[in-house]
Amino acid sequence: MPRKYDINIEGEIGYWITGESVRAAMQPYAEREIKVRISSLGGSLSDGLDVCTLFRAHSNVTAYLNGMVASAATIIAMGARRIVMAPEAVMLVHNASSFLFYFERVQKEDIDDKHEELKQLNEMLTTFDKVIAEIYSKRTGKSVEEMEKLMKEERWLTAQEALEYGLVDEIDNYEDTTTPETGMTAMVTAMCNAHRLPAPPLNIVSEPTIIERVLAKFGIGKAANKSTTENNCLIMDKTTHPDLLNALGVEKMEANEKGVMLSNAQAEMLNKALAEASKEKTRAEDLEKEVKELKSTIEAMKEEAKAVANADGAETGKVNDTADNKGEDSVAKAAAVAKAQLEKIKGLL
C-alpha cells in the first residue's frame, strides 16, 4: 500500500502554497501527527518562514522530502519534528536573493539614489541570510558560520550528504505505509482560498481496515481487552500469544491502544493462517456430520439385528454382535479423527 500524506507541498512557495493555505490544511490534525510531502524548488521566503513556524508550533510534523527540494522549501522542512529524505532526492540551500529591474533611464543625479537602494537591499539580504543560517544551525547543531559557508556554495546535496550535515534525520526506506485517517491536501485548501470559498469539511471517519478486523479476531487492537502495561502498551510473546506469533513468523511484538503495525508479508501470512483455519473448521463440521450419519446407520443396524434375532435365534445374535462391533469401531475412529482436527483448529485460533 503506498504511503498517504496529509498535506502535499508542491510547486512554487507563495503561489498555491502559502502560510494561510497550510494553516487551514493543518486544522484537522491538532491532536495527531501530520505527514507532509515536500517537493518544491522554493519561492517566497516570507511564506517559507511562516510555514516553518507553523510546523514547529504544532510539534508533531513529519516532512518527507521528494524530488528536488530547494530554497524556501528546505526552510519549511526545518520546522518539522522529523525530516525523512528519499534516497534519490536532492536538496539545495543557498543565500537569499531578490530581483533587480533596471531597464529605466536615469539622470546622473539619480545614480546616488539607486546606490542607496542597492545598499539597503544588501543589508536586507544579509539579515535574511543570517536568519536562514541560524535556522539551519539549530537543526544541524553546526555553527552559523558553517551553514553560511554551505549556503554560499549553492550546490545540490544528495540524501546521504544532507544526512551527514544533519539537515535530515533519516533516508527513507519506504517501509512505513501508514494511511492517515482524515484530511485533505493543502492544494485543495489553497484553491478554495484563491476563489474565496470556504474549505470543505475535513473530518472524515475511516472504516476499520482489513488488518484491524483480522486482529480483532485475535483480541488485538481497538476491540481487544486491555491487558496493558502502565503506558498502555501490550507486549506479546510466545508465552502469551504463541499461535499468532508463529503465524506471523516473529518472536515478539508490541501493540498499543491503537493497534499494531504489520508488514505486507506478515499480513499475507496472517491471512493464509486464517484461510487454513476456515478450511479446518469446515472439515471439522463435515466430520461431525459424518459421525452423526454413522451413528444413525449403527442404530439402524442394531434395530435390524434385533429383528433378525427374533426370527433366527442364536445365529442372528452372532450377526448382531458382529455388526455392533464394526459400528463401534467406526464410531471410535471417526471420533478420534474429529478430535484431532478440532485440536488443530484450536491451535490456529
PDB file of N, CA and C in Angstrom, residues 61-149:
ATOM      1  N   VAL A  61       5.058  17.186  13.329  1.00  0.00           N
ATOM      2  CA  VAL A  61       5.010  17.125  11.865  1.00  0.00           C
ATOM      3  C   VAL A  61       6.193  16.295  11.369  1.00  0.00           C
ATOM      4  N   THR A  62       5.922  15.367  10.469  1.00  0.00           N
ATOM      5  CA  THR A  62       6.983  14.615   9.799  1.00  0.00           C
ATOM      6  C   THR A  62       7.014  15.041   8.340  1.00  0.00           C
ATOM      7  N   ALA A  63       8.164  15.534   7.880  1.00  0.00           N
ATOM      8  CA  ALA A  63       8.311  16.005   6.500  1.00  0.00           C
ATOM      9  C   ALA A  63       9.030  14.948   5.670  1.00  0.00           C
ATOM     10  N   TYR A  64       8.470  14.644   4.499  1.00  0.00           N
ATOM     11  CA  TYR A  64       9.072  13.686   3.572  1.00  0.00           C
ATOM     12  C   TYR A  64       9.538  14.457   2.341  1.00  0.00           C
ATOM     13  N   LEU A  65      10.848  14.512   2.118  1.00  0.00           N
ATOM     14  CA  LEU A  65      11.408  15.276   1.009  1.00  0.00           C
ATOM     15  C   LEU A  65      11.557  14.380  -0.215  1.00  0.00           C
ATOM     16  N   ASN A  66      10.899  14.770  -1.301  1.00  0.00           N
ATOM     17  CA  ASN A  66      10.942  14.009  -2.548  1.00  0.00           C
ATOM     18  C   ASN A  66      11.444  14.894  -3.679  1.00  0.00           C
ATOM     19  N   GLY A  67      12.079  14.285  -4.685  1.00  0.00           N
ATOM     20  CA  GLY A  67      12.491  15.042  -5.862  1.00  0.00           C
ATOM     21  C   GLY A  67      13.561  16.068  -5.545  1.00  0.00           C
ATOM     22  N   MET A  68      13.373  17.286  -6.080  1.00  0.00           N
ATOM     23  CA  MET A  68      14.323  18.376  -5.868  1.00  0.00           C
ATOM     24  C   MET A  68      13.706  19.368  -4.887  1.00  0.00           C
ATOM     25  N   VAL A  69      14.352  19.530  -3.749  1.00  0.00           N
ATOM     26  CA  VAL A  69      13.839  20.400  -2.682  1.00  0.00           C
ATOM     27  C   VAL A  69      14.860  21.505  -2.458  1.00  0.00           C
ATOM     28  N   ALA A  70      14.441  22.751  -2.651  1.00  0.00           N
ATOM     29  CA  ALA A  70      15.404  23.848  -2.595  1.00  0.00           C
ATOM     30  C   ALA A  70      14.817  25.073  -1.912  1.00  0.00           C
ATOM     31  N   SER A  71      15.725  25.967  -1.527  1.00  0.00           N
ATOM     32  CA  SER A  71      15.376  27.307  -1.107  1.00  0.00           C
ATOM     33  C   SER A  71      14.340  27.326   0.016  1.00  0.00           C
ATOM     34  N   ALA A  72      13.230  28.051  -0.182  1.00  0.00           N
ATOM     35  CA  ALA A  72      12.209  28.196   0.856  1.00  0.00           C
ATOM     36  C   ALA A  72      11.586  26.864   1.249  1.00  0.00           C
ATOM     37  N   ALA A  73      11.584  25.893   0.340  1.00  0.00           N
ATOM     38  CA  ALA A  73      11.019  24.574   0.661  1.00  0.00           C
ATOM     39  C   ALA A  73      11.846  23.879   1.739  1.00  0.00           C
ATOM     40  N   THR A  74      13.170  24.082   1.727  1.00  0.00           N
ATOM     41  CA  THR A  74      14.010  23.485   2.775  1.00  0.00           C
ATOM     42  C   THR A  74      13.771  24.175   4.113  1.00  0.00           C
ATOM     43  N   ILE A  75      13.483  25.469   4.071  1.00  0.00           N
ATOM     44  CA  ILE A  75      13.192  26.210   5.306  1.00  0.00           C
ATOM     45  C   ILE A  75      11.906  25.681   5.931  1.00  0.00           C
ATOM     46  N   ILE A  76      10.905  25.402   5.099  1.00  0.00           N
ATOM     47  CA  ILE A  76       9.656  24.810   5.588  1.00  0.00           C
ATOM     48  C   ILE A  76       9.944  23.497   6.309  1.00  0.00           C
ATOM     49  N   ALA A  77      10.783  22.668   5.696  1.00  0.00           N
ATOM     50  CA  ALA A  77      11.088  21.354   6.277  1.00  0.00           C
ATOM     51  C   ALA A  77      11.752  21.474   7.638  1.00  0.00           C
ATOM     52  N   MET A  78      12.535  22.529   7.855  1.00  0.00           N
ATOM     53  CA  MET A  78      13.252  22.680   9.116  1.00  0.00           C
ATOM     54  C   MET A  78      12.308  22.809  10.310  1.00  0.00           C
ATOM     55  N   GLY A  79      11.051  23.159  10.075  1.00  0.00           N
ATOM     56  CA  GLY A  79      10.092  23.280  11.174  1.00  0.00           C
ATOM     57  C   GLY A  79       9.515  21.955  11.616  1.00  0.00           C
ATOM     58  N   ALA A  80       9.752  20.895  10.851  1.00  0.00           N
ATOM     59  CA  ALA A  80       9.194  19.579  11.177  1.00  0.00           C
ATOM     60  C   ALA A  80       9.942  18.944  12.347  1.00  0.00           C
ATOM     61  N   ARG A  81       9.228  18.128  13.099  1.00  0.00           N
ATOM     62  CA  ARG A  81       9.869  17.394  14.194  1.00  0.00           C
ATOM     63  C   ARG A  81      10.853  16.368  13.635  1.00  0.00           C
ATOM     64  N   ARG A  82      10.481  15.771  12.504  1.00  0.00           N
ATOM     65  CA  ARG A  82      11.311  14.725  11.894  1.00  0.00           C
ATOM     66  C   ARG A  82      11.322  14.937  10.388  1.00  0.00           C
ATOM     67  N   ILE A  83      12.505  14.814   9.774  1.00  0.00           N
ATOM     68  CA  ILE A  83      12.639  15.010   8.327  1.00  0.00           C
ATOM     69  C   ILE A  83      13.177  13.724   7.709  1.00  0.00           C
ATOM     70  N   VAL A  84      12.438  13.200   6.740  1.00  0.00           N
ATOM     71  CA  VAL A  84      12.815  11.965   6.047  1.00  0.00           C
ATOM     72  C   VAL A  84      13.030  12.307   4.575  1.00  0.00           C
ATOM     73  N   MET A  85      14.186  11.959   4.028  1.00  0.00           N
ATOM     74  CA  MET A  85      14.519  12.313   2.645  1.00  0.00           C
ATOM     75  C   MET A  85      14.603  11.060   1.784  1.00  0.00           C
ATOM     76  N   ALA A  86      13.963  11.099   0.635  1.00  0.00           N
ATOM     77  CA  ALA A  86      14.028   9.973  -0.294  1.00  0.00           C
ATOM     78  C   ALA A  86      15.470   9.781  -0.755  1.00  0.00           C
ATOM     79  N   PRO A  87      15.922   8.538  -0.937  1.00  0.00           N
ATOM     80  CA  PRO A  87      17.321   8.302  -1.319  1.00  0.00           C
ATOM     81  C   PRO A  87      17.703   8.927  -2.652  1.00  0.00           C
ATOM     82  N   GLU A  88      16.724   9.099  -3.547  1.00  0.00           N
ATOM     83  CA  GLU A  88      17.013   9.684  -4.857  1.00  0.00           C
ATOM     84  C   GLU A  88      16.758  11.189  -4.901  1.00  0.00           C
ATOM     85  N   ALA A  89      16.342  11.787  -3.786  1.00  0.00           N
ATOM     86  CA  ALA A  89      16.063  13.221  -3.739  1.00  0.00           C
ATOM     87  C   ALA A  89      17.360  14.014  -3.571  1.00  0.00           C
ATOM     88  N   VAL A  90      17.298  15.315  -3.910  1.00  0.00           N
ATOM     89  CA  VAL A  90      18.435  16.215  -3.708  1.00  0.00           C
ATOM     90  C   VAL A  90      17.938  17.495  -3.054  1.00  0.00           C
ATOM     91  N   MET A  91      18.842  18.156  -2.324  1.00  0.00           N
ATOM     92  CA  MET A  91      18.479  19.359  -1.566  1.00  0.00           C
ATOM     93  C   MET A  91      19.464  20.480  -1.865  1.00  0.00           C
ATOM     94  N   LEU A  92      18.926  21.710  -1.937  1.00  0.00           N
ATOM     95  CA  LEU A  92      19.766  22.884  -2.179  1.00  0.00           C
ATOM     96  C   LEU A  92      19.447  23.959  -1.148  1.00  0.00           C
ATOM     97  N   VAL A  93      20.477  24.401  -0.419  1.00  0.00           N
ATOM     98  CA  VAL A  93      20.336  25.553   0.474  1.00  0.00           C
ATOM     99  C   VAL A  93      21.216  26.661  -0.090  1.00  0.00           C
ATOM    100  N   HIS A  94      20.730  27.887  -0.033  1.00  0.00           N
ATOM    101  CA  HIS A  94      21.506  28.987  -0.630  1.00  0.00           C
ATOM    102  C   HIS A  94      21.158  30.303   0.041  1.00  0.00           C
ATOM    103  N   ASN A  95      21.895  31.343  -0.324  1.00  0.00           N
ATOM    104  CA  ASN A  95      21.650  32.675   0.221  1.00  0.00           C
ATOM    105  C   ASN A  95      20.362  33.263  -0.348  1.00  0.00           C
ATOM    106  N   ALA A  96      19.807  34.203   0.401  1.00  0.00           N
ATOM    107  CA  ALA A  96      18.605  34.895  -0.064  1.00  0.00           C
ATOM    108  C   ALA A  96      18.934  35.727  -1.297  1.00  0.00           C
ATOM    109  N   SER A  97      17.917  35.956  -2.119  1.00  0.00           N
ATOM    110  CA  SER A  97      18.126  36.740  -3.342  1.00  0.00           C
ATOM    111  C   SER A  97      16.908  37.606  -3.606  1.00  0.00           C
ATOM    112  N   SER A  98      17.078  38.575  -4.487  1.00  0.00           N
ATOM    113  CA  SER A  98      15.984  39.479  -4.840  1.00  0.00           C
ATOM    114  C   SER A  98      16.127  39.867  -6.303  1.00  0.00           C
ATOM    115  N   PHE A  99      14.990  40.108  -6.965  1.00  0.00           N
ATOM    116  CA  PHE A  99      15.024  40.524  -8.366  1.00  0.00           C
ATOM    117  C   PHE A  99      15.416  41.997  -8.481  1.00  0.00           C
ATOM    118  N   LEU A 100      16.168  42.313  -9.518  1.00  0.00           N
ATOM    119  CA  LEU A 100      16.526  43.696  -9.820  1.00  0.00           C
ATOM    120  C   LEU A 100      16.066  44.023 -11.235  1.00  0.00           C
ATOM    121  N   PHE A 101      15.351  45.118 -11.377  1.00  0.00           N
ATOM    122  CA  PHE A 101      14.896  45.553 -12.700  1.00  0.00           C
ATOM    123  C   PHE A 101      15.398  46.978 -12.941  1.00  0.00           C
ATOM    124  N   TYR A 102      16.425  47.100 -13.775  1.00  0.00           N
ATOM    125  CA  TYR A 102      16.964  48.423 -14.065  1.00  0.00           C
ATOM    126  C   TYR A 102      16.917  48.720 -15.550  1.00  0.00           C
ATOM    127  N   PHE A 103      15.740  48.539 -16.116  1.00  0.00           N
ATOM    128  CA  PHE A 103      15.547  48.903 -17.514  1.00  0.00           C
ATOM    129  C   PHE A 103      14.874  50.276 -17.548  1.00  0.00           C
ATOM    130  N   GLU A 104      15.569  51.258 -17.045  1.00  0.00           N
ATOM    131  CA  GLU A 104      14.996  52.600 -16.990  1.00  0.00           C
ATOM    132  C   GLU A 104      16.094  53.634 -17.240  1.00  0.00           C
ATOM    133  N   ARG A 105      15.665  54.763 -17.700  1.00  0.00           N
ATOM    134  CA  ARG A 105      16.613  55.863 -17.922  1.00  0.00           C
ATOM    135  C   ARG A 105      16.796  56.630 -16.615  1.00  0.00           C
ATOM    136  N   VAL A 106      18.015  56.983 -16.330  1.00  0.00           N
ATOM    137  CA  VAL A 106      18.281  57.752 -15.117  1.00  0.00           C
ATOM    138  C   VAL A 106      19.207  58.922 -15.442  1.00  0.00           C
ATOM    139  N   GLN A 107      19.061  59.962 -14.685  1.00  0.00           N
ATOM    140  CA  GLN A 107      19.982  61.088 -14.749  1.00  0.00           C
ATOM    141  C   GLN A 107      21.130  60.814 -13.779  1.00  0.00           C
ATOM    142  N   LYS A 108      22.186  61.555 -13.935  1.00  0.00           N
ATOM    143  CA  LYS A 108      23.318  61.328 -13.043  1.00  0.00           C
ATOM    144  C   LYS A 108      22.935  61.580 -11.592  1.00  0.00           C
ATOM    145  N   GLU A 109      21.965  62.484 -11.403  1.00  0.00           N
ATOM    146  CA  GLU A 109      21.530  62.767 -10.044  1.00  0.00           C
ATOM    147  C   GLU A 109      20.827  61.560  -9.414  1.00  0.00           C
ATOM    148  N   ASP A 110      20.250  60.670 -10.272  1.00  0.00           N
ATOM    149  CA  ASP A 110      19.506  59.510  -9.758  1.00  0.00           C
ATOM    150  C   ASP A 110      20.417  58.362  -9.342  1.00  0.00           C
ATOM    151  N   ILE A 111      21.664  58.418  -9.796  1.00  0.00           N
ATOM    152  CA  ILE A 111      22.568  57.295  -9.525  1.00  0.00           C
ATOM    153  C   ILE A 111      22.814  57.130  -8.030  1.00  0.00           C
ATOM    154  N   ASP A 112      22.961  58.263  -7.337  1.00  0.00           N
ATOM    155  CA  ASP A 112      23.174  58.177  -5.889  1.00  0.00           C
ATOM    156  C   ASP A 112      21.982  57.523  -5.202  1.00  0.00           C
ATOM    157  N   ASP A 113      20.772  57.833  -5.679  1.00  0.00           N
ATOM    158  CA  ASP A 113      19.570  57.222  -5.087  1.00  0.00           C
ATOM    159  C   ASP A 113      19.563  55.712  -5.319  1.00  0.00           C
ATOM    160  N   LYS A 114      19.943  55.323  -6.547  1.00  0.00           N
ATOM    161  CA  LYS A 114      19.981  53.889  -6.854  1.00  0.00           C
ATOM    162  C   LYS A 114      21.039  53.183  -6.005  1.00  0.00           C
ATOM    163  N   HIS A 115      22.136  53.881  -5.791  1.00  0.00           N
ATOM    164  CA  HIS A 115      23.190  53.303  -4.960  1.00  0.00           C
ATOM    165  C   HIS A 115      22.684  53.072  -3.538  1.00  0.00           C
ATOM    166  N   GLU A 116      21.912  54.016  -3.032  1.00  0.00           N
ATOM    167  CA  GLU A 116      21.355  53.874  -1.683  1.00  0.00           C
ATOM    168  C   GLU A 116      20.354  52.716  -1.620  1.00  0.00           C
ATOM    169  N   GLU A 117      19.571  52.570  -2.682  1.00  0.00           N
ATOM    170  CA  GLU A 117      18.610  51.457  -2.732  1.00  0.00           C
ATOM    171  C   GLU A 117      19.338  50.116  -2.696  1.00  0.00           C
ATOM    172  N   LEU A 118      20.410  50.019  -3.483  1.00  0.00           N
ATOM    173  CA  LEU A 118      21.173  48.772  -3.512  1.00  0.00           C
ATOM    174  C   LEU A 118      21.839  48.497  -2.163  1.00  0.00           C
ATOM    175  N   LYS A 119      22.275  49.548  -1.495  1.00  0.00           N
ATOM    176  CA  LYS A 119      22.883  49.384  -0.183  1.00  0.00           C
ATOM    177  C   LYS A 119      21.857  48.834   0.810  1.00  0.00           C
ATOM    178  N   GLN A 120      20.648  49.369   0.767  1.00  0.00           N
ATOM    179  CA  GLN A 120      19.580  48.891   1.649  1.00  0.00           C
ATOM    180  C   GLN A 120      19.207  47.441   1.327  1.00  0.00           C
ATOM    181  N   LEU A 121      19.186  47.133   0.027  1.00  0.00           N
ATOM    182  CA  LEU A 121      18.874  45.760  -0.385  1.00  0.00           C
ATOM    183  C   LEU A 121      19.944  44.796   0.118  1.00  0.00           C
ATOM    184  N   ASN A 122      21.198  45.224   0.046  1.00  0.00           N
ATOM    185  CA  ASN A 122      22.304  44.391   0.527  1.00  0.00           C
ATOM    186  C   ASN A 122      22.167  44.116   2.023  1.00  0.00           C
ATOM    187  N   GLU A 123      21.812  45.139   2.777  1.00  0.00           N
ATOM    188  CA  GLU A 123      21.631  44.975   4.222  1.00  0.00           C
ATOM    189  C   GLU A 123      20.465  44.030   4.525  1.00  0.00           C
ATOM    190  N   MET A 124      19.397  44.170   3.749  1.00  0.00           N
ATOM    191  CA  MET A 124      18.227  43.316   3.944  1.00  0.00           C
ATOM    192  C   MET A 124      18.563  41.852   3.663  1.00  0.00           C
ATOM    193  N   LEU A 125      19.263  41.599   2.540  1.00  0.00           N
ATOM    194  CA  LEU A 125      19.619  40.227   2.182  1.00  0.00           C
ATOM    195  C   LEU A 125      20.602  39.630   3.193  1.00  0.00           C
ATOM    196  N   THR A 126      21.495  40.464   3.723  1.00  0.00           N
ATOM    197  CA  THR A 126      22.433  39.994   4.751  1.00  0.00           C
ATOM    198  C   THR A 126      21.679  39.540   5.996  1.00  0.00           C
ATOM    199  N   THR A 127      20.662  40.314   6.369  1.00  0.00           N
ATOM    200  CA  THR A 127      19.829  39.943   7.523  1.00  0.00           C
ATOM    201  C   THR A 127      19.103  38.629   7.271  1.00  0.00           C
ATOM    202  N   PHE A 128      18.530  38.499   6.077  1.00  0.00           N
ATOM    203  CA  PHE A 128      17.816  37.263   5.733  1.00  0.00           C
ATOM    204  C   PHE A 128      18.756  36.055   5.767  1.00  0.00           C
ATOM    205  N   ASP A 129      19.964  36.242   5.212  1.00  0.00           N
ATOM    206  CA  ASP A 129      20.936  35.145   5.213  1.00  0.00           C
ATOM    207  C   ASP A 129      21.263  34.708   6.640  1.00  0.00           C
ATOM    208  N   LYS A 130      21.376  35.688   7.537  1.00  0.00           N
ATOM    209  CA  LYS A 130      21.684  35.387   8.936  1.00  0.00           C
ATOM    210  C   LYS A 130      20.558  34.576   9.570  1.00  0.00           C
ATOM    211  N   VAL A 131      19.322  34.988   9.313  1.00  0.00           N
ATOM    212  CA  VAL A 131      18.154  34.287   9.869  1.00  0.00           C
ATOM    213  C   VAL A 131      18.096  32.848   9.354  1.00  0.00           C
ATOM    214  N   ILE A 132      18.296  32.693   8.045  1.00  0.00           N
ATOM    215  CA  ILE A 132      18.231  31.354   7.435  1.00  0.00           C
ATOM    216  C   ILE A 132      19.341  30.461   7.973  1.00  0.00           C
ATOM    217  N   ALA A 133      20.558  31.013   8.072  1.00  0.00           N
ATOM    218  CA  ALA A 133      21.690  30.228   8.577  1.00  0.00           C
ATOM    219  C   ALA A 133      21.444  29.776  10.013  1.00  0.00           C
ATOM    220  N   GLU A 134      20.817  30.628  10.812  1.00  0.00           N
ATOM    221  CA  GLU A 134      20.515  30.262  12.201  1.00  0.00           C
ATOM    222  C   GLU A 134      19.491  29.126  12.260  1.00  0.00           C
ATOM    223  N   ILE A 135      18.533  29.130  11.341  1.00  0.00           N
ATOM    224  CA  ILE A 135      17.546  28.041  11.289  1.00  0.00           C
ATOM    225  C   ILE A 135      18.238  26.715  10.991  1.00  0.00           C
ATOM    226  N   TYR A 136      19.113  26.722   9.979  1.00  0.00           N
ATOM    227  CA  TYR A 136      19.853  25.504   9.641  1.00  0.00           C
ATOM    228  C   TYR A 136      20.777  25.096  10.791  1.00  0.00           C
ATOM    229  N   SER A 137      21.390  26.080  11.445  1.00  0.00           N
ATOM    230  CA  SER A 137      22.320  25.804  12.534  1.00  0.00           C
ATOM    231  C   SER A 137      21.623  25.112  13.703  1.00  0.00           C
ATOM    232  N   LYS A 138      20.443  25.593  14.061  1.00  0.00           N
ATOM    233  CA  LYS A 138      19.696  24.982  15.168  1.00  0.00           C
ATOM    234  C   LYS A 138      19.294  23.552  14.835  1.00  0.00           C
ATOM    235  N   ARG A 139      19.016  23.318  13.566  1.00  0.00           N
ATOM    236  CA  ARG A 139      18.601  21.976  13.158  1.00  0.00           C
ATOM    237  C   ARG A 139      19.782  20.999  13.166  1.00  0.00           C
ATOM    238  N   THR A 140      20.907  21.454  12.672  1.00  0.00           N
ATOM    239  CA  THR A 140      22.051  20.556  12.473  1.00  0.00           C
ATOM    240  C   THR A 140      22.986  20.475  13.673  1.00  0.00           C
ATOM    241  N   GLY A 141      22.952  21.506  14.521  1.00  0.00           N
ATOM    242  CA  GLY A 141      23.906  21.559  15.627  1.00  0.00           C
ATOM    243  C   GLY A 141      25.255  22.108  15.207  1.00  0.00           C
ATOM    244  N   LYS A 142      25.378  22.497  13.945  1.00  0.00           N
ATOM    245  CA  LYS A 142      26.624  23.087  13.444  1.00  0.00           C
ATOM    246  C   LYS A 142      26.573  24.600  13.625  1.00  0.00           C
ATOM    247  N   SER A 143      27.720  25.253  13.487  1.00  0.00           N
ATOM    248  CA  SER A 143      27.792  26.697  13.703  1.00  0.00           C
ATOM    249  C   SER A 143      27.098  27.463  12.580  1.00  0.00           C
ATOM    250  N   VAL A 144      26.724  28.693  12.891  1.00  0.00           N
ATOM    251  CA  VAL A 144      26.109  29.559  11.887  1.00  0.00           C
ATOM    252  C   VAL A 144      27.083  29.800  10.739  1.00  0.00           C
ATOM    253  N   GLU A 145      28.358  29.936  11.074  1.00  0.00           N
ATOM    254  CA  GLU A 145      29.378  30.181  10.055  1.00  0.00           C
ATOM    255  C   GLU A 145      29.471  29.004   9.073  1.00  0.00           C
ATOM    256  N   GLU A 146      29.377  27.791   9.593  1.00  0.00           N
ATOM    257  CA  GLU A 146      29.425  26.616   8.716  1.00  0.00           C
ATOM    258  C   GLU A 146      28.233  26.599   7.766  1.00  0.00           C
ATOM    259  N   MET A 147      27.079  26.969   8.289  1.00  0.00           N
ATOM    260  CA  MET A 147      25.877  26.973   7.452  1.00  0.00           C
ATOM    261  C   MET A 147      25.939  28.095   6.413  1.00  0.00           C
ATOM    262  N   GLU A 148      26.487  29.245   6.799  1.00  0.00           N
ATOM    263  CA  GLU A 148      26.650  30.341   5.838  1.00  0.00           C
ATOM    264  C   GLU A 148      27.589  29.925   4.710  1.00  0.00           C
ATOM    265  N   LYS A 149      28.626  29.180   5.050  1.00  0.00           N
ATOM    266  CA  LYS A 149      29.564  28.703   4.031  1.00  0.00           C
ATOM    267  C   LYS A 149      28.872  27.744   3.069  1.00  0.00           C
TER     268      LYS A 149
END
